[in-house]
Amino acid sequence: MLATPPLSLYVHLPWCVRKCPYCDFNSHQARGALPFAAYVDALVADLDHDLPLAWGRTVQTVFFGGDTPSLFPADAIDAFLQAASARLRFAPGLEITLETNPGTAEHGRFEHYRAAGVNRISFGVQSFDDGCLQRLGRIHDGAQAAAAIKLAQDAGFDNFNLDLMYALPEQTLAMAERDIERAIALQPAHVSHYQLTLEPNTIFAARPPAGIPDEDASWDMQEHCQALLAEAGFAQYEVSAYARPGRQCAHNLNYWHFGDYLGIGAGAHGKLTLGADQSILRRWKTRHPADYLAKAGSAAAIGGDEAIAPLRRPFDYMLNALRLVDGFALSEFEARTGLARSAIAAELATAVERGWIRIEDDHVAPTELGQRFTNDVISLFLAD
Ligand SMILES: C[S@@+](CC[C@H](N)C(=O)[O-])C[C@H]1O[C@@H](n2cnc3c(N)ncnc32)[C@H](O)[C@@H]1O
Ligand code: SF4
């Protein structure tokens, strides 16, 4: 039987100051004044349209993400949060995260976000090295990133994340370590450490920059940086996520535990368990901001609806849960996919045999080898 998992709310704000050459997110370069008020109206209409999928449920986390939500004035964030909390019950003290490009931070902004209810900030720092930042086409330098973080701290945000990338063009192991050391010195609660990937349909994929470290060098960086983070009290809990005790990202944890989420905004994806008909629905919205603005609130704004068929569920579940260092409980697999554990017994046995996972009682966790080859482990669960 499918049980109803916790519900999160993801809100996509689709504009950036400038498109970064490595980025394949649904982000659009802002040209001229942005229609903040109209976009908030569209978000609320979109939420109203999706509400029947989540009647009576409590929102456990909110995440404003995707692009550069910090381009949005605090009153726009406030207006949306007020409208959303009037429509859906918000759990007391729920985590509300706002992604921020350090190049858009300005004095006074963070106080207002805080007053609007935001209680966690995620900074897209990427690196503190000015040469690396330039090669990545970022709009800020290392000093600006540090200054933006200081502004947030002064506004009372101690729960903040720093996104860093490694295996950057021309980056050495010492440079990657230096980035981690500079991040730690700023006392974040959380660090996300992503290996740069060349995503299809990006400028970097079409013309790969020179000097990208190879797989062995990248793995070395990951291991050394992980050790530095561990020494400083940041435990790795997911492939790319490290947190101080109690500071894991509740929103992302809900994704990784195959929880539910409403996806509101241009190109946003949602996943909802519909208990009444024992199905799991994926729904995504039309991607282009102008199109979304014109259609939000009507069926025309829905880019697609797709039921996750039972055969597909093991793969979708593992795609998330096997990223977690602590793994998952088989009882959770059963509740969230509606399948018996016997449906994956053969694949689990193969993964154990290859040394990729260990199983103790109800619990499955990746081994160190499994953590290194996450994609291989996950692909075992692809239905033929
Ligand atoms: C959705 S982005 C939002 C952050 C914000 N827009 C910014 O860039 O400042 C979240 C994070 O994904 C990471 N990311 C984006 N593209 C990536 C790529 N091609 N490879 C690895 N990590 C990437 C970056 O660290 C980025 O901060
Ligand atoms: S990396 Fe961030 S700032 Fe750069 S284009 Fe992508 S979403 Fe926008």
CSV table of C-alpha atoms and ligand atoms in Angstrom, one decimal:
chain,number,residue,atom,x,y,z
A,1,MET,CA,0.0,0.0,0.0
A,2,LEU,CA,1.2,3.5,-0.9
A,3,ALA,CA,1.4,5.7,2.2
A,4,THR,CA,1.3,9.5,1.9
A,5,PRO,CA,4.8,10.9,2.5
A,6,PRO,CA,5.7,14.3,3.8
A,7,LEU,CA,5.0,17.2,1.4
A,8,SER,CA,7.4,20.0,0.3
A,9,LEU,CA,6.8,23.1,-1.9
A,10,TYR,CA,9.3,24.0,-4.6
A,11,VAL,CA,9.0,27.4,-6.2
A,12,HIS,CA,11.0,28.1,-9.3
A,13,LEU,CA,12.1,31.7,-10.1
A,14,PRO,CA,13.5,31.5,-13.7
A,15,TRP,CA,15.7,34.6,-14.2
A,16,CYS,CA,19.4,35.1,-13.8
A,17,VAL,CA,21.6,38.2,-14.4
A,18,ARG,CA,23.6,36.2,-16.9
A,19,LYS,CA,23.5,32.6,-18.1
A,20,CYS,CA,26.5,30.7,-16.9
A,21,PRO,CA,28.1,28.6,-19.6
A,22,TYR,CA,28.0,25.3,-17.7
A,23,CYS,CA,24.4,25.6,-16.5
A,24,ASP,CA,21.4,23.6,-17.9
A,25,PHE,CA,18.8,24.7,-15.4
A,26,ASN,CA,15.7,26.4,-16.7
A,27,SER,CA,17.2,29.9,-16.3
A,28,HIS,CA,16.8,32.8,-18.5
A,29,GLN,CA,18.9,35.9,-18.8
A,30,ALA,CA,17.0,38.9,-17.4
A,31,ARG,CA,16.4,41.6,-20.0
A,32,GLY,CA,15.0,44.8,-18.7
A,33,ALA,CA,12.7,45.1,-15.7
A,34,LEU,CA,11.4,41.8,-14.4
A,35,PRO,CA,7.6,41.4,-13.9
A,36,PHE,CA,7.8,40.5,-10.2
A,37,ALA,CA,4.2,41.2,-9.3
A,38,ALA,CA,2.8,39.4,-12.4
A,39,TYR,CA,5.1,36.4,-11.7
A,40,VAL,CA,3.8,36.2,-8.1
A,41,ASP,CA,0.2,36.3,-9.3
A,42,ALA,CA,1.1,33.5,-11.8
A,43,LEU,CA,2.7,31.5,-9.0
A,44,VAL,CA,-0.4,31.8,-6.8
A,45,ALA,CA,-2.7,30.9,-9.7
A,46,ASP,CA,-0.5,27.9,-10.5
A,47,LEU,CA,-0.7,26.8,-6.8
A,48,ASP,CA,-4.5,27.2,-6.8
A,49,HIS,CA,-4.6,25.0,-9.9
A,50,ASP,CA,-2.5,22.3,-8.2
A,51,LEU,CA,-4.2,22.5,-4.8
A,52,PRO,CA,-6.6,19.6,-5.4
A,53,LEU,CA,-3.5,17.3,-5.5
A,54,ALA,CA,-2.6,18.2,-2.0
A,55,TRP,CA,-5.9,18.9,-0.1
A,56,GLY,CA,-5.5,18.9,3.6
A,57,ARG,CA,-1.8,18.2,3.6
A,58,THR,CA,0.8,20.0,5.6
A,59,VAL,CA,3.8,21.6,3.9
A,60,GLN,CA,7.0,20.6,5.7
A,61,THR,CA,9.6,22.7,3.7
A,62,VAL,CA,9.6,25.5,1.1
A,63,PHE,CA,12.5,26.1,-1.3
A,64,PHE,CA,12.8,29.1,-3.7
A,65,GLY,CA,15.3,27.9,-6.2
A,66,GLY,CA,16.5,27.2,-9.6
A,67,ASP,CA,18.0,30.4,-10.7
A,68,THR,CA,18.6,33.6,-8.9
A,69,PRO,CA,15.6,34.0,-6.5
A,70,SER,CA,17.6,36.8,-4.8
A,71,LEU,CA,16.8,38.9,-7.8
A,72,PHE,CA,13.3,39.0,-6.4
A,73,PRO,CA,12.5,41.7,-3.9
A,74,ALA,CA,11.6,40.6,-0.5
A,75,ASP,CA,8.0,41.9,-0.8
A,76,ALA,CA,7.4,39.5,-3.7
A,77,ILE,CA,8.7,36.6,-1.6
A,78,ASP,CA,6.6,37.8,1.3
A,79,ALA,CA,3.4,38.1,-0.9
A,80,PHE,CA,3.9,34.5,-2.2
A,81,LEU,CA,4.5,33.0,1.2
A,82,GLN,CA,1.4,34.8,2.6
A,83,ALA,CA,-0.7,33.5,-0.2
A,84,ALA,CA,0.7,30.0,0.0
A,85,SER,CA,0.2,29.7,3.8
A,86,ALA,CA,-3.4,30.9,3.4
A,87,ARG,CA,-4.0,27.9,1.1
A,88,LEU,CA,-1.9,25.2,2.6
A,89,ARG,CA,-1.1,24.4,6.2
A,90,PHE,CA,2.5,25.3,7.0
A,91,ALA,CA,4.2,23.1,9.6
A,92,PRO,CA,5.4,25.1,12.6
A,93,GLY,CA,8.9,26.4,12.2
A,94,LEU,CA,9.2,24.9,8.7
A,95,GLU,CA,12.5,25.3,6.8
A,96,ILE,CA,12.2,28.0,4.1
A,97,THR,CA,15.2,28.3,1.8
A,98,LEU,CA,16.1,30.9,-0.7
A,99,GLU,CA,18.9,30.4,-3.3
A,100,THR,CA,21.1,33.4,-3.7
A,101,ASN,CA,23.7,34.4,-6.3
A,102,PRO,CA,26.3,36.3,-4.3
A,103,GLY,CA,26.5,38.8,-7.2
A,104,THR,CA,23.0,40.0,-6.5
A,105,ALA,CA,23.3,40.5,-2.7
A,106,GLU,CA,22.8,44.0,-1.4
A,107,HIS,CA,22.6,45.7,1.9
A,108,GLY,CA,19.2,45.4,3.7
A,109,ARG,CA,17.9,42.6,1.5
A,110,PHE,CA,18.5,39.8,3.9
A,111,GLU,CA,16.8,41.5,6.8
A,112,HIS,CA,13.7,41.7,4.6
A,113,TYR,CA,13.8,38.1,3.5
A,114,ARG,CA,14.1,37.1,7.1
A,115,ALA,CA,11.1,39.2,8.0
A,116,ALA,CA,9.2,37.5,5.1
A,117,GLY,CA,9.9,34.1,6.8
A,118,VAL,CA,12.9,32.9,4.9
A,119,ASN,CA,15.1,31.1,7.5
A,120,ARG,CA,17.8,29.4,5.3
A,121,ILE,CA,20.0,30.8,2.6
A,122,SER,CA,21.8,28.8,-0.1
A,123,PHE,CA,24.7,30.8,-1.8
A,124,GLY,CA,25.9,29.8,-5.2
A,125,VAL,CA,29.6,30.5,-4.5
A,126,GLN,CA,31.1,27.9,-6.8
A,127,SER,CA,34.7,28.9,-5.9
A,128,PHE,CA,36.5,31.7,-4.1
A,129,ASP,CA,39.3,31.8,-6.7
A,130,ASP,CA,38.8,34.7,-9.1
A,131,GLY,CA,40.4,32.9,-12.0
A,132,CYS,CA,38.1,29.9,-11.6
A,133,LEU,CA,35.1,32.2,-11.2
A,134,GLN,CA,36.0,34.1,-14.4
A,135,ARG,CA,36.4,30.8,-16.3
A,136,LEU,CA,33.0,29.8,-15.0
A,137,GLY,CA,31.5,33.1,-16.3
A,138,ARG,CA,30.3,34.1,-12.9
A,139,ILE,CA,29.1,37.6,-12.2
A,140,HIS,CA,30.9,37.9,-8.9
A,141,ASP,CA,34.5,37.4,-7.5
A,142,GLY,CA,35.6,35.7,-4.3
A,143,ALA,CA,35.6,38.8,-2.2
A,144,GLN,CA,32.0,39.7,-3.3
A,145,ALA,CA,30.9,36.2,-2.3
A,146,ALA,CA,32.5,36.5,1.2
A,147,ALA,CA,30.9,40.0,1.5
A,148,ALA,CA,27.4,38.7,0.6
A,149,ILE,CA,27.7,35.9,3.2
A,150,LYS,CA,28.7,38.5,5.8
A,151,LEU,CA,25.6,40.5,5.0
A,152,ALA,CA,23.4,37.5,5.5
A,153,GLN,CA,25.2,36.7,8.8
A,154,ASP,CA,24.7,40.2,10.0
A,155,ALA,CA,21.0,39.9,9.2
A,156,GLY,CA,20.9,36.9,11.6
A,157,PHE,CA,21.1,34.0,9.1
A,158,ASP,CA,23.3,31.3,10.7
A,159,ASN,CA,21.6,28.5,8.8
A,160,PHE,CA,23.2,28.9,5.4
A,161,ASN,CA,24.6,26.7,2.7
A,162,LEU,CA,27.5,27.3,0.4
A,163,ASP,CA,27.4,25.7,-3.1
A,164,LEU,CA,30.9,24.9,-4.3
A,165,MET,CA,32.0,23.1,-7.5
A,166,TYR,CA,35.2,21.2,-8.0
A,167,ALA,CA,37.1,19.7,-11.0
A,168,LEU,CA,36.9,23.2,-12.5
A,169,PRO,CA,39.0,24.2,-15.6
A,170,GLU,CA,42.6,24.7,-14.6
A,171,GLN,CA,41.9,23.8,-10.9
A,172,THR,CA,44.5,21.9,-8.9
A,173,LEU,CA,44.0,19.8,-5.8
A,174,ALA,CA,45.5,22.6,-3.7
A,175,MET,CA,43.1,25.1,-5.2
A,176,ALA,CA,40.1,22.8,-4.5
A,177,GLU,CA,41.3,22.4,-0.9
A,178,ARG,CA,41.8,26.2,-0.6
A,179,ASP,CA,38.1,26.7,-1.6
A,180,ILE,CA,36.9,24.4,1.1
A,181,GLU,CA,39.1,26.0,3.7
A,182,ARG,CA,37.8,29.5,2.8
A,183,ALA,CA,34.2,28.1,2.9
A,184,ILE,CA,34.7,26.6,6.4
A,185,ALA,CA,36.2,29.8,7.7
A,186,LEU,CA,32.9,31.5,6.9
A,187,GLN,CA,31.1,29.1,9.3
A,188,PRO,CA,28.3,27.8,7.1
A,189,ALA,CA,25.9,25.2,8.5
A,190,HIS,CA,26.0,23.2,5.3
A,191,VAL,CA,28.2,22.8,2.2
A,192,SER,CA,27.2,21.4,-1.1
A,193,HIS,CA,30.2,20.2,-3.1
A,194,TYR,CA,29.4,19.3,-6.7
A,195,GLN,CA,31.7,17.9,-9.4
A,196,LEU,CA,31.4,20.1,-12.5
A,197,THR,CA,29.6,18.2,-15.2
A,198,LEU,CA,29.4,19.1,-18.8
A,199,GLU,CA,25.6,19.1,-19.3
A,200,PRO,CA,24.2,18.7,-22.9
A,201,ASN,CA,23.0,21.9,-24.5
A,202,THR,CA,25.4,24.1,-22.6
A,203,ILE,CA,28.3,26.2,-23.9
A,204,PHE,CA,30.7,24.1,-22.0
A,205,ALA,CA,29.4,20.9,-23.6
A,206,ALA,CA,29.7,22.4,-27.1
A,207,ARG,CA,33.2,23.9,-26.4
A,208,PRO,CA,34.7,22.2,-23.4
A,209,PRO,CA,37.1,24.5,-21.6
A,210,ALA,CA,40.8,23.5,-21.4
A,211,GLY,CA,42.3,22.0,-18.3
A,212,ILE,CA,39.3,20.0,-16.8
A,213,PRO,CA,40.8,17.6,-14.3
A,214,ASP,CA,40.3,13.9,-15.2
A,215,GLU,CA,38.3,11.4,-13.2
A,216,ASP,CA,41.2,10.3,-11.0
A,217,ALA,CA,42.2,13.9,-10.2
A,218,SER,CA,38.5,14.7,-9.5
A,219,TRP,CA,38.1,11.8,-7.2
A,220,ASP,CA,41.3,12.9,-5.3
A,221,MET,CA,39.8,16.3,-4.9
A,222,GLN,CA,36.5,14.9,-3.6
A,223,GLU,CA,38.4,12.7,-1.1
A,224,HIS,CA,40.7,15.4,0.2
A,225,CYS,CA,37.9,18.0,0.5
A,226,GLN,CA,35.6,15.4,2.2
A,227,ALA,CA,38.4,14.9,4.8
A,228,LEU,CA,38.8,18.6,5.4
A,229,LEU,CA,35.0,19.0,5.8
A,230,ALA,CA,34.9,16.0,8.2
A,231,GLU,CA,37.7,17.5,10.3
A,232,ALA,CA,35.8,20.7,10.6
A,233,GLY,CA,32.6,18.9,11.8
A,234,PHE,CA,30.7,18.6,8.5
A,235,ALA,CA,29.4,15.0,8.0
A,236,GLN,CA,28.7,13.9,4.4
A,237,TYR,CA,25.1,12.7,4.3
A,238,GLU,CA,24.6,12.6,0.5
A,239,VAL,CA,26.8,12.3,-2.6
A,240,SER,CA,27.4,16.1,-2.6
A,241,ALA,CA,26.0,17.3,0.7
A,242,TYR,CA,27.8,17.9,4.0
A,243,ALA,CA,26.3,19.4,7.2
A,244,ARG,CA,27.0,20.2,10.7
A,245,PRO,CA,24.9,18.2,13.2
A,246,GLY,CA,21.2,18.9,12.8
A,247,ARG,CA,21.7,21.2,9.8
A,248,GLN,CA,21.0,18.8,7.0
A,249,CYS,CA,18.7,20.3,4.3
A,250,ALA,CA,15.2,19.1,5.2
A,251,HIS,CA,13.9,20.0,1.8
A,252,ASN,CA,16.5,18.0,-0.1
A,253,LEU,CA,16.2,15.1,2.4
A,254,ASN,CA,12.5,14.9,1.5
A,255,TYR,CA,13.4,14.5,-2.2
A,256,TRP,CA,16.0,11.8,-1.4
A,257,HIS,CA,13.5,9.9,0.7
A,258,PHE,CA,11.1,9.9,-2.3
A,259,GLY,CA,8.8,12.3,-0.5
A,260,ASP,CA,6.2,14.4,-2.3
A,261,TYR,CA,6.5,18.0,-3.6
A,262,LEU,CA,4.4,20.5,-5.4
A,263,GLY,CA,6.4,22.2,-8.1
A,264,ILE,CA,5.3,25.8,-8.7
A,265,GLY,CA,6.8,28.1,-11.3
A,266,ALA,CA,8.1,28.0,-14.9
A,267,GLY,CA,9.5,24.5,-15.7
A,268,ALA,CA,9.0,23.3,-12.1
A,269,HIS,CA,8.6,19.6,-11.4
A,270,GLY,CA,6.3,18.1,-8.8
A,271,LYS,CA,5.7,14.6,-7.5
A,272,LEU,CA,2.5,13.7,-5.6
A,273,THR,CA,1.3,10.4,-4.1
A,274,LEU,CA,-2.5,10.1,-4.7
A,275,GLY,CA,-3.6,7.8,-2.0
A,276,ALA,CA,-7.2,7.4,-3.2
A,277,ASP,CA,-6.2,5.8,-6.5
A,278,GLN,CA,-2.9,4.4,-5.3
A,279,SER,CA,-0.9,6.2,-7.9
A,280,ILE,CA,2.1,8.5,-8.0
A,281,LEU,CA,1.9,11.5,-10.4
A,282,ARG,CA,4.7,13.6,-11.8
A,283,ARG,CA,3.7,17.0,-13.1
A,284,TRP,CA,5.8,19.7,-14.7
A,285,LYS,CA,5.0,23.2,-15.9
A,286,THR,CA,5.7,24.9,-19.2
A,287,ARG,CA,9.3,26.1,-19.2
A,288,HIS,CA,9.4,29.5,-20.8
A,289,PRO,CA,8.7,32.4,-18.5
A,290,ALA,CA,6.6,34.4,-20.9
A,291,ASP,CA,4.5,31.3,-21.8
A,292,TYR,CA,4.2,30.5,-18.1
A,293,LEU,CA,3.1,34.0,-17.2
A,294,ALA,CA,0.4,33.8,-19.9
A,295,LYS,CA,-0.9,30.4,-18.9
A,296,ALA,CA,-0.3,29.8,-15.2
A,297,GLY,CA,-3.5,28.7,-13.4
A,298,SER,CA,-4.9,26.9,-16.4
A,299,ALA,CA,-4.3,23.4,-17.7
A,300,ALA,CA,-2.3,25.0,-20.6
A,301,ALA,CA,0.5,25.8,-18.1
A,302,ILE,CA,1.0,22.0,-17.4
A,303,GLY,CA,4.0,20.8,-19.5
A,304,GLY,CA,3.1,17.2,-18.8
A,305,ASP,CA,1.5,14.8,-16.4
A,306,GLU,CA,2.9,11.3,-16.0
A,307,ALA,CA,2.0,8.5,-13.7
A,308,ILE,CA,5.0,6.6,-12.3
A,309,ALA,CA,4.2,3.1,-13.2
A,310,PRO,CA,4.9,0.4,-10.6
A,311,LEU,CA,7.7,-1.1,-12.8
A,312,ARG,CA,9.5,2.2,-12.9
A,313,ARG,CA,9.2,3.0,-9.1
A,314,PRO,CA,12.2,1.0,-7.9
A,315,PHE,CA,14.5,2.9,-10.2
A,316,ASP,CA,13.0,6.3,-9.3
A,317,TYR,CA,13.2,5.5,-5.6
A,318,MET,CA,16.9,4.3,-5.8
A,319,LEU,CA,17.9,7.3,-7.9
A,320,ASN,CA,17.2,9.3,-4.8
A,321,ALA,CA,17.7,7.1,-1.8
A,322,LEU,CA,20.9,5.5,-2.8
A,323,ARG,CA,22.5,9.0,-2.9
A,324,LEU,CA,22.2,9.0,0.9
A,325,VAL,CA,25.2,7.9,2.9
A,326,ASP,CA,22.9,6.3,5.5
A,327,GLY,CA,20.7,4.7,2.8
A,328,PHE,CA,17.1,3.8,3.6
A,329,ALA,CA,14.8,1.4,5.3
A,330,LEU,CA,13.1,-1.3,3.3
A,331,SER,CA,9.8,-0.5,5.1
A,332,GLU,CA,10.1,3.1,3.7
A,333,PHE,CA,10.7,1.7,0.2
A,334,GLU,CA,7.5,-0.3,0.6
A,335,ALA,CA,5.5,2.6,1.9
A,336,ARG,CA,6.7,5.1,-0.8
A,337,THR,CA,6.5,2.9,-3.8
A,338,GLY,CA,3.6,0.7,-2.9
A,339,LEU,CA,5.7,-2.4,-3.8
A,340,ALA,CA,6.8,-5.3,-1.6
A,341,ARG,CA,10.5,-5.6,-0.9
A,342,SER,CA,10.5,-8.9,-2.8
A,343,ALA,CA,10.1,-6.8,-6.0
A,344,ILE,CA,13.8,-5.7,-5.6
A,345,ALA,CA,15.2,-8.8,-3.9
A,346,ALA,CA,17.2,-10.0,-6.9
A,347,GLU,CA,18.8,-6.5,-7.6
A,348,LEU,CA,19.6,-6.1,-3.9
A,349,ALA,CA,21.3,-9.5,-3.9
A,350,THR,CA,23.4,-8.5,-7.0
A,351,ALA,CA,24.4,-5.2,-5.3
A,352,VAL,CA,25.5,-7.0,-2.1
A,353,GLU,CA,27.5,-9.6,-4.2
A,354,ARG,CA,29.3,-6.7,-5.9
A,355,GLY,CA,30.1,-5.1,-2.6
A,356,TRP,CA,28.1,-2.0,-3.4
A,357,ILE,CA,25.5,-2.1,-0.6
A,358,ARG,CA,25.1,-3.8,2.8
A,359,ILE,CA,21.8,-4.9,4.3
A,360,GLU,CA,21.2,-5.1,8.1
A,361,ASP,CA,17.7,-6.1,9.2
A,362,ASP,CA,15.4,-3.5,7.6
A,363,HIS,CA,18.2,-1.2,6.5
A,364,VAL,CA,20.1,-0.8,3.2
A,365,ALA,CA,23.1,1.4,2.9
A,366,PRO,CA,25.8,1.9,0.2
A,367,THR,CA,29.3,0.8,1.0
A,368,GLU,CA,32.3,3.0,0.2
A,369,LEU,CA,32.6,1.3,-3.2
A,370,GLY,CA,28.9,1.8,-3.8
A,371,GLN,CA,29.2,5.5,-3.0
A,372,ARG,CA,31.9,5.7,-5.6
A,373,PHE,CA,29.8,4.0,-8.2
A,374,THR,CA,26.4,5.3,-7.3
A,375,ASN,CA,25.2,5.4,-11.0
A,376,ASP,CA,26.1,1.8,-11.5
A,377,VAL,CA,24.3,0.7,-8.4
A,378,ILE,CA,21.2,2.7,-9.3
A,379,SER,CA,21.1,1.4,-12.9
A,380,LEU,CA,20.7,-2.2,-11.5
A,381,PHE,CA,17.1,-1.1,-10.7
A,382,LEU,CA,16.2,0.0,-14.2
A,383,ALA,CA,13.2,-2.1,-15.5
A,384,ASP,CA,14.0,-4.0,-18.7
B,1,LIG,C1,20.3,25.7,-9.4
B,1,LIG,S1,21.8,26.2,-9.1
B,1,LIG,C2,21.3,27.7,-8.2
B,1,LIG,C3,22.4,28.6,-7.6
B,1,LIG,C4,22.4,30.0,-8.2
B,1,LIG,N1,21.6,30.2,-9.3
B,1,LIG,C5,23.8,30.4,-8.5
B,1,LIG,O1,24.3,29.8,-9.5
B,1,LIG,O2,24.4,31.2,-7.8
B,1,LIG,C6,22.4,25.2,-7.8
B,1,LIG,C7,23.8,24.7,-7.9
B,1,LIG,O3,24.0,23.7,-8.8
B,1,LIG,C8,25.4,23.7,-9.1
B,1,LIG,N2,25.6,23.4,-10.6
B,1,LIG,C9,25.0,24.1,-11.6
B,1,LIG,N3,25.4,23.6,-12.8
B,1,LIG,C10,26.3,22.6,-12.5
B,1,LIG,C11,27.1,21.7,-13.3
B,1,LIG,N4,27.0,21.8,-14.7
B,1,LIG,N5,27.8,20.8,-12.7
B,1,LIG,C12,27.9,20.8,-11.3
B,1,LIG,N6,27.2,21.6,-10.5
B,1,LIG,C13,26.4,22.5,-11.1
B,1,LIG,C14,26.0,25.0,-8.7
B,1,LIG,O4,26.9,24.8,-7.6
B,1,LIG,C15,24.8,25.8,-8.3
B,1,LIG,O5,25.1,26.7,-7.2
B,2,SF4,S1,24.4,28.5,-12.4
B,2,SF4,FE1,22.9,29.7,-11.2
B,2,SF4,S2,23.3,31.9,-11.8
B,2,SF4,FE2,24.3,30.6,-13.3
B,2,SF4,S3,22.7,30.4,-15.0
B,2,SF4,FE3,22.5,28.6,-13.7
B,2,SF4,S4,21.0,29.1,-12.3
B,2,SF4,FE4,21.7,31.1,-13.2
